XYZ file of C-alpha atoms in Angstrom:
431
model
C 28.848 -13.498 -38.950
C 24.970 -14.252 -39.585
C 22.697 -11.273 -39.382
C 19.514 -11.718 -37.909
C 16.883 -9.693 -38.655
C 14.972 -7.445 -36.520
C 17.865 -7.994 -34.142
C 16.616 -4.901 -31.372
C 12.812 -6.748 -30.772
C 15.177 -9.937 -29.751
C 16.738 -7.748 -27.540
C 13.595 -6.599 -25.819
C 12.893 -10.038 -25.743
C 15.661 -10.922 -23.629
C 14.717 -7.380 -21.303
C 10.988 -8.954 -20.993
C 12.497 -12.332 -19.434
C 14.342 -10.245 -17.254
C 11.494 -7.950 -16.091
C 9.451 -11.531 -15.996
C 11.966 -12.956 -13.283
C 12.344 -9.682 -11.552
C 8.441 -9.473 -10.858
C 8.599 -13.229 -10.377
C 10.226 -12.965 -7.171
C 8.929 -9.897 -5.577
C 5.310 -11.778 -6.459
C 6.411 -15.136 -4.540
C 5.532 -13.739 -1.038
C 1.650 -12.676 -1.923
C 0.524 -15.957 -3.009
C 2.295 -17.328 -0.174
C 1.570 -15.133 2.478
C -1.723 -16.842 3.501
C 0.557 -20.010 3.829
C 3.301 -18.273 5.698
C 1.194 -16.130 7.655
C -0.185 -19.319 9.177
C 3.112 -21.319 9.788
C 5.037 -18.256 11.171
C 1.815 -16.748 13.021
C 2.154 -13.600 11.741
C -0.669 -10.655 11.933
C -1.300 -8.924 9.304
C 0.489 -5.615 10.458
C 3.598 -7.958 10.515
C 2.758 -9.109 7.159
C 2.632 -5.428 5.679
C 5.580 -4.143 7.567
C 7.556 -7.064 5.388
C 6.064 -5.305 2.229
C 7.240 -2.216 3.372
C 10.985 -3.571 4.305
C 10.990 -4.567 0.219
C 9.427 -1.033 -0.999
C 11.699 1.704 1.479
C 15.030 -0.434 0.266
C 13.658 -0.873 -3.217
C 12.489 2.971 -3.229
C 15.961 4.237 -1.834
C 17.910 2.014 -4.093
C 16.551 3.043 -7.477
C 18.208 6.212 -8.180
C 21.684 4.631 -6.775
C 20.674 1.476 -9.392
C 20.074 3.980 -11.592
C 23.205 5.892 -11.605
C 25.472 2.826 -11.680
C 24.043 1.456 -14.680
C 24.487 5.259 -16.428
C 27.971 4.854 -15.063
C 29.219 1.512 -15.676
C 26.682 0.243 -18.579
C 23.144 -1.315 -19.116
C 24.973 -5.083 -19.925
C 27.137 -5.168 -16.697
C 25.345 -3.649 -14.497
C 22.214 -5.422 -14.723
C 23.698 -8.182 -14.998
C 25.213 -7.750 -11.204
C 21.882 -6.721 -9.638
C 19.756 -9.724 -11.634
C 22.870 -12.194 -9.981
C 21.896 -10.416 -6.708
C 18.385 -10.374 -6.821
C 18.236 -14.233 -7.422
C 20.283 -15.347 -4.649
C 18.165 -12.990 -2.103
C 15.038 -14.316 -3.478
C 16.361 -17.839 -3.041
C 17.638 -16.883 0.544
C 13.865 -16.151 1.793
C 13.271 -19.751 1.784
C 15.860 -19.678 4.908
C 13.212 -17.301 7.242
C 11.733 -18.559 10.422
C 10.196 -15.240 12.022
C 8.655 -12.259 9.980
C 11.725 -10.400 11.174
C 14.046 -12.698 9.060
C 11.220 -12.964 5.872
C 11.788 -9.068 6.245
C 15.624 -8.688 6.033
C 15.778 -11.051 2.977
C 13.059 -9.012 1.610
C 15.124 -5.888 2.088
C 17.962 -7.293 0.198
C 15.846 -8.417 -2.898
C 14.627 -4.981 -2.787
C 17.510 -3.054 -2.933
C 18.794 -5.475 -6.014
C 15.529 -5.545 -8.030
C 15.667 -1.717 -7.945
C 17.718 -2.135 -11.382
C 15.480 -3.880 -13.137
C 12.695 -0.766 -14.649
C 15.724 1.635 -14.888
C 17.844 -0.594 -17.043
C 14.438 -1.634 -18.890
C 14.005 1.894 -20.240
C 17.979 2.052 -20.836
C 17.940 -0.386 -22.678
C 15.257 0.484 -25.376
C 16.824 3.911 -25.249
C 19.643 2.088 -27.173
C 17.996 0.131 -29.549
C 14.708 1.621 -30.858
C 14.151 4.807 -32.467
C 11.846 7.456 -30.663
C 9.022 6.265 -32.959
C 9.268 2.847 -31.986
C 10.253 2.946 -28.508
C 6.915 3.362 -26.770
C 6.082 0.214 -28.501
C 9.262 -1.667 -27.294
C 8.274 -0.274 -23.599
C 5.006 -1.308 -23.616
C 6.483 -5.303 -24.600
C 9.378 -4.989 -21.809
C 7.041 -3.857 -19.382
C 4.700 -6.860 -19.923
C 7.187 -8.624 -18.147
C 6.006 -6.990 -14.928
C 2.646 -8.488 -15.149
C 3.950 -12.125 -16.544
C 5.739 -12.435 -13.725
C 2.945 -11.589 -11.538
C 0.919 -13.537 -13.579
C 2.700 -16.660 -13.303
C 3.361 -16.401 -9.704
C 0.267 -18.074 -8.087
C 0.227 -21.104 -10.318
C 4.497 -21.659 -9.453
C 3.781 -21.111 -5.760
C 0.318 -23.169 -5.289
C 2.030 -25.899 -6.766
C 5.014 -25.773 -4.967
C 2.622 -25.603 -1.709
C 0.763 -28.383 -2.655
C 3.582 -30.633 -3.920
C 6.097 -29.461 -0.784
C 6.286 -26.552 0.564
C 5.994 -22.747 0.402
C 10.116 -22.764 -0.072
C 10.779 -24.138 -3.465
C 8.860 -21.360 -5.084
C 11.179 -18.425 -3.451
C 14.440 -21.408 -4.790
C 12.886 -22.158 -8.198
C 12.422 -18.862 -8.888
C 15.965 -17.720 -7.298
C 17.659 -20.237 -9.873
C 15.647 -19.323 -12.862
C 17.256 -15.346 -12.189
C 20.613 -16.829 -12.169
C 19.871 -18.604 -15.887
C 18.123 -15.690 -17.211
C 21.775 -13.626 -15.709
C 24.192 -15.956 -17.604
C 21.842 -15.116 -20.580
C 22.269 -11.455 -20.997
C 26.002 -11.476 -20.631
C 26.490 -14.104 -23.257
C 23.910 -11.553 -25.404
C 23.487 -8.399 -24.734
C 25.761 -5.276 -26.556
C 24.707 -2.204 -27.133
C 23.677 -1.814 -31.380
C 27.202 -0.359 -31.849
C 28.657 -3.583 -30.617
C 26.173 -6.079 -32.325
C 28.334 -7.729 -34.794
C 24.710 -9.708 -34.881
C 23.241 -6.395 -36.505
C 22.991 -5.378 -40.178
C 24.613 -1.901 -40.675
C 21.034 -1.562 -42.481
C 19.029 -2.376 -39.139
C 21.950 0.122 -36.996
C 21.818 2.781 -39.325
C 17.826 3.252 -38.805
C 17.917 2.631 -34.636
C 20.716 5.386 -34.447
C 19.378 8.022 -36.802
C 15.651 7.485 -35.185
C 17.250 8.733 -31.845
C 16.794 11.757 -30.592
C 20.062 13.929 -30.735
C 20.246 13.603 -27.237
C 21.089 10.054 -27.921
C 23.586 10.635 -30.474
C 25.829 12.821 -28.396
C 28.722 10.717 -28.061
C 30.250 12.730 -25.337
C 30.560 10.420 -22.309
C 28.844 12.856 -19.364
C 28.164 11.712 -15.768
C 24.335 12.135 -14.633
C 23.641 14.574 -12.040
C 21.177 14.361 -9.643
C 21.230 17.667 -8.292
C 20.239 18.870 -12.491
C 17.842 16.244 -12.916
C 15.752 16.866 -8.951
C 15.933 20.892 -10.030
C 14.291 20.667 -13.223
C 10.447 20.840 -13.897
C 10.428 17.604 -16.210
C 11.343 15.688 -12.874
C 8.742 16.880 -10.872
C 6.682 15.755 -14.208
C 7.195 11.783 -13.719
C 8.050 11.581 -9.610
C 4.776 13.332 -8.749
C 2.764 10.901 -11.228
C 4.966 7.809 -9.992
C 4.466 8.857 -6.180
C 0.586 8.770 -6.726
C -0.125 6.158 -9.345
C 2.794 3.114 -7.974
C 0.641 2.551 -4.703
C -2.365 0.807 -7.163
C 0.248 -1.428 -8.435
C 1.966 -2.249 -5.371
C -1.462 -3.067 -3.914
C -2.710 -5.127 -6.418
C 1.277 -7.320 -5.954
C 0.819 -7.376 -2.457
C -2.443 -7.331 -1.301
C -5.177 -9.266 -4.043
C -4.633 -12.784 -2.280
C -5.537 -11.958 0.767
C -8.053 -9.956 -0.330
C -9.697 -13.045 -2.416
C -9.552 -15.212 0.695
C -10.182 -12.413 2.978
C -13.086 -10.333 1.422
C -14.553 -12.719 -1.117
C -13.856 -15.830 0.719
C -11.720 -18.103 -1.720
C -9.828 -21.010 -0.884
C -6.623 -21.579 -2.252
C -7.282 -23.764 -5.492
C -9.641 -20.635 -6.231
C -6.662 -18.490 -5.718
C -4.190 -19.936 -7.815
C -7.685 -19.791 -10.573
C -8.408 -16.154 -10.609
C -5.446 -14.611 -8.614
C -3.269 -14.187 -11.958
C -6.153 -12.727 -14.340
C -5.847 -8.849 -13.199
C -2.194 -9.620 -14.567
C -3.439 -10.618 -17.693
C -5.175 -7.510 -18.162
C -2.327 -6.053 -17.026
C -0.179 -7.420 -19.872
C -2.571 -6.290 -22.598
C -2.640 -2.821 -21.114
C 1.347 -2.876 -21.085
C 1.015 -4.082 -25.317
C -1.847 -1.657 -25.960
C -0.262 1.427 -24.305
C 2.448 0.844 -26.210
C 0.961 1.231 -29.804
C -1.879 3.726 -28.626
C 1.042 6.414 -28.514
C 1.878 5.651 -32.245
C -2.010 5.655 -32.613
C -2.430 8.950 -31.293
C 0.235 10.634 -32.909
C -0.919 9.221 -36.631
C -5.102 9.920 -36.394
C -5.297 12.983 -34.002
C -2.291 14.841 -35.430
C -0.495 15.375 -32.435
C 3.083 14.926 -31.458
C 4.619 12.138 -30.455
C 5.309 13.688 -27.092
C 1.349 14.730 -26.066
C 0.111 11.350 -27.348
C 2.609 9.740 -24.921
C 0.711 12.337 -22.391
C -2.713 11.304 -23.768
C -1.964 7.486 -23.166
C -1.598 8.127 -19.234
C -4.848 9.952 -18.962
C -6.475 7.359 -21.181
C -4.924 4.633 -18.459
C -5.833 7.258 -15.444
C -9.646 7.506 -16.566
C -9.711 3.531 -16.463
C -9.233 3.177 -13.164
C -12.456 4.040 -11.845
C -12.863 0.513 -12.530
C -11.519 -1.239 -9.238
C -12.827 2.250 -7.206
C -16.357 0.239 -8.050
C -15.360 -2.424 -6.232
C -16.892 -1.841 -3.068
C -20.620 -1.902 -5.563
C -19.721 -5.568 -6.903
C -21.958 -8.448 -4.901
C -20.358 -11.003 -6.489
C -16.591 -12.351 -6.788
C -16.447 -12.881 -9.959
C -17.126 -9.011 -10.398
C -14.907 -8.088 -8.400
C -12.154 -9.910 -9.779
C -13.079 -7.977 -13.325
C -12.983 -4.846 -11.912
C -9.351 -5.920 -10.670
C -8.561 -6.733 -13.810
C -9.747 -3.408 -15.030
C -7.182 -1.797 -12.712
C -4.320 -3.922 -14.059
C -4.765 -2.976 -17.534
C -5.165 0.553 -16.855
C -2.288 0.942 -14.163
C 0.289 -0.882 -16.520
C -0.910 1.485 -19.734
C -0.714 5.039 -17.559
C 2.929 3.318 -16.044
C 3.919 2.201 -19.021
C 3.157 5.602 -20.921
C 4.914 7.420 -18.112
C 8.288 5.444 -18.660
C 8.001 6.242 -22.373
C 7.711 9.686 -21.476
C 10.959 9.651 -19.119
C 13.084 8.524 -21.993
C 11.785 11.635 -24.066
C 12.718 14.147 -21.395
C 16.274 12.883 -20.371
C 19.119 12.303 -22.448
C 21.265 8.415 -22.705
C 23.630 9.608 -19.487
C 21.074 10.336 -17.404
C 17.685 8.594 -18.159
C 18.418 5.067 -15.941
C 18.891 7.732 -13.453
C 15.735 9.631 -13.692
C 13.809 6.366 -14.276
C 15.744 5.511 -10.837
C 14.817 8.969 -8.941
C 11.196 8.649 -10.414
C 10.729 4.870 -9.240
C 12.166 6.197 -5.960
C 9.202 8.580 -5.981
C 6.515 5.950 -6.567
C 7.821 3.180 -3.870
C 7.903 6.076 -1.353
C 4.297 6.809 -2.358
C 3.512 2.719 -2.067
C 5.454 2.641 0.742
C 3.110 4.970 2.845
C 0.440 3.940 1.243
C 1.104 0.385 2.090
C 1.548 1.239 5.698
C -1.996 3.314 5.786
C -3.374 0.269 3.976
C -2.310 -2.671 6.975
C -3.609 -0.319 9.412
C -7.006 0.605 7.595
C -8.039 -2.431 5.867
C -8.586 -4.004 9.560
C -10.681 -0.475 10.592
C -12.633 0.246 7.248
C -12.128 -2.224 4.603
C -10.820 -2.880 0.870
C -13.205 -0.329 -0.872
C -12.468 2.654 0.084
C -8.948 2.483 -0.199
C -9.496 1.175 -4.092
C -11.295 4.261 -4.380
C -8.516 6.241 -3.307
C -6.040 4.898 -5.605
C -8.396 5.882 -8.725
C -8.025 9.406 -7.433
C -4.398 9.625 -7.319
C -4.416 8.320 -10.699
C -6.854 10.827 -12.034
C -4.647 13.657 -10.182
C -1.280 12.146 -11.473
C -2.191 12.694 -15.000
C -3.139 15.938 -14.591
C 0.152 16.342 -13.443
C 1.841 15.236 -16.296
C -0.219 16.834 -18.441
C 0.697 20.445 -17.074
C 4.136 19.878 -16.155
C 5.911 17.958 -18.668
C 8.026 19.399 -21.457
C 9.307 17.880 -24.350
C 13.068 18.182 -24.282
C 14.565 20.810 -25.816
C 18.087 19.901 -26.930
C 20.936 22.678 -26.123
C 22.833 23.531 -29.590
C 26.441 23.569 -29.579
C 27.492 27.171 -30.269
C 28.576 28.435 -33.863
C 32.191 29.582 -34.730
C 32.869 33.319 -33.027
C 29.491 33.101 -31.224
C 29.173 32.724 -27.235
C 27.046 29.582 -26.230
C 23.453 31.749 -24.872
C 24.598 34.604 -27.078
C 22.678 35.140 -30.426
C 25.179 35.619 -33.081
């Protein structure tokens, strides 16, 4: 069989396209919110109480999406929550009432949960530890192309027909992108596609917690009790309410706050996403930076890339100074690139603290953690936009950023791998 060369970056590849549908559909309803809003006369309480129905099932579901996919395997089990996740997305296109909009958004929620955990699985398997901040930081751009190419897809579909065919077009293109990854996808021990040269240097860059082939089952009892947890779901609880807000919320705010029609929309709504993909790529390769001019290990300049992301986000807490929207918009896309580098940072630093049977289920218990925080936060947000507008609440998110990588910084531990014991010595008793 051919080999092809560099065969684990085409398997990112096919991860970004998956991440790029997966943030593709949970980015339909924003841009068409002010559309829907309109045709199903909803309020904007109803409106965020829809968000919400998508962030408590997708927040609940990512440790159980996590734990399946440590159980039954990154190729099948994505595979069965991307399937899912299309036909819910396409389903929304069915809703009459905000209370039907929010049950189909429930159900996408609970089956896009998958998609991060399986993400960081998945480069857990084919990059070495020096490389795999890099692949993280090129998956993760999916969750900004997809936002990014959501208000062009669902202005057009508006303007051609109706609000509908995006939530269908974008249902169909997850079932595609599903057939895909089973036709494609095996883990680098299965790759007949991969040169033994290419395999030898993913599995000896692992850490040895990768190389363990004893099959264990994750526990979620030993992951919640230890320190390293608290780490990441702390950080995620804090910093995944900027994110969610800028999904959700930048639209409205546009037409809203700065007073933009919807041409102007489908113009500027996608740039913060831009950003948002160069801060995935650049977070990515700062950790490699760090580590090679200021002599650190790889493990603190993983830590040094969220605080470098964190101290970026004063950005968008300016917004509330910018007279123009143009300015504004900047600033917005100041917060995208810095939200995606700190998140993107903070998954790299995951897969260094938890070994290949358990690290789609601390990436699932930590992404728990942050929807719970956007969850709250988006409920705070529908009820105090209306009382005390957009800028302080940007504000607000810069400081739980700031906090969160404190966080990491004094809590996380680099993983210390447990030795088997010697012949005639007790494990935990020095020989």
């Amino acid at each position: 069989m051919v080999k092809l060369k560099g065969m684990r970056w085409w398997m990112v590849a096919i991860v970004t396209f998956g991440l790029i549908v997966n943030y593709l559909a949970r980015n339909t309803l924003s841009v068409a919110a002010p559309t829907m809003m309109a045709e199903m006369h909803m309020s904007t309480q109803q409106y965020s109480y829809v968000v919400v129905a998508w962030q408590v099932c997708y927040a609940l579901m990512q440790p159980i999406a996590g734990y399946i996919l440590d159980a039954i395997g990154t190729k099948l089990g994505f595979a069965i929550f991307a399937a899912c996740w299309s036909l819910a997305c396409a389903a929304a296109a069915l809703a009459t009432g905000w209370q039907g909009l929010a049950f189909f958004r429930a159900l996408l929620g609970m089956s896009e949960a998958a998609g991060i955990p399986a993400g960081v699985k998945a480069t857990t398997e084919w990059f070495p530890a020096k490389e795999r901040s890099v692949a993280i930081g090129w998956f993760n751009i999916g969750s900004s192309v997809g936002a990014l190419l959501a208000p062009p897809l669902v202005v057009w579909s508006i303007m051609h027909g109706t609000w509908h065919w995006g939530f269908v077009i974008v249902g169909v293109l997850g079932l595609i992108w599903t057939t895909i990854w089973m036709l494609f996808y095996k883990h680098p021990k299965d790759q007949k596609a991969l040169s033994d040269k290419e395999r030898d240097y993913i599995l000896e860059g692992q850490e040895a917690q990768f190389k363990d082939e004893v099959v264990r089952k994750a526990s979620w009892k030993s992951i919640v009790s230890s320190r390293n947890f608290w780490a990441i779901a702390i950080p995620r609880f804090l910093s995944e309410p900027a994110w969610q807000t800028f999904n959700a919320w930048i639209p409205l705010y546009m037409m809203t706050e700065r007073h933009m029609n919807l041409k102007e929309i489908a113009l500027f709504a996608w740039l913060p996403f831009l950003a948002a993909d160069i801060g995935c790529v650049l977070g990515g390769y700062l950790s490699p930076f760090f580590h090679k001019y200021f002599n650190v290990s790889l493990f603190t300049s993983r830590k040094m890339v969220v605080v470098f992301g964190a101290l970026f986000m004063i950005g968008p807490a300016c917004i509330g100074l910018a007279a123009s929207p143009y300015t504004a918009i900047a600033l917005l896309c100041v917060g995208g690139f810095a939200h995606q580098t700190l998140s993107g940072a903070l998954y790299s630093v995951t897969s260094d603290m938890f070994g290949k049977h358990e690290v789609a289920t601390a990436t699932g218990l930590g992404g728990m953690s942050g929807y719970l925080g956007a969850t709250l936060f988006t409920l705070l947000f529908g009820f105090l936009v209306v009382k005390i507008g957009y800028s302080p609440l940007f504000l607000l998110l810069a400081i739980f950023d700031l906090v969160g990588a404190v966080v990491v910084c004094v809590l996380a531990r680099e993983r210390k791998v447990e030795q088997l014991p010697v012949e005639g010595q007790l494990a935990g008793v020095p020989a």
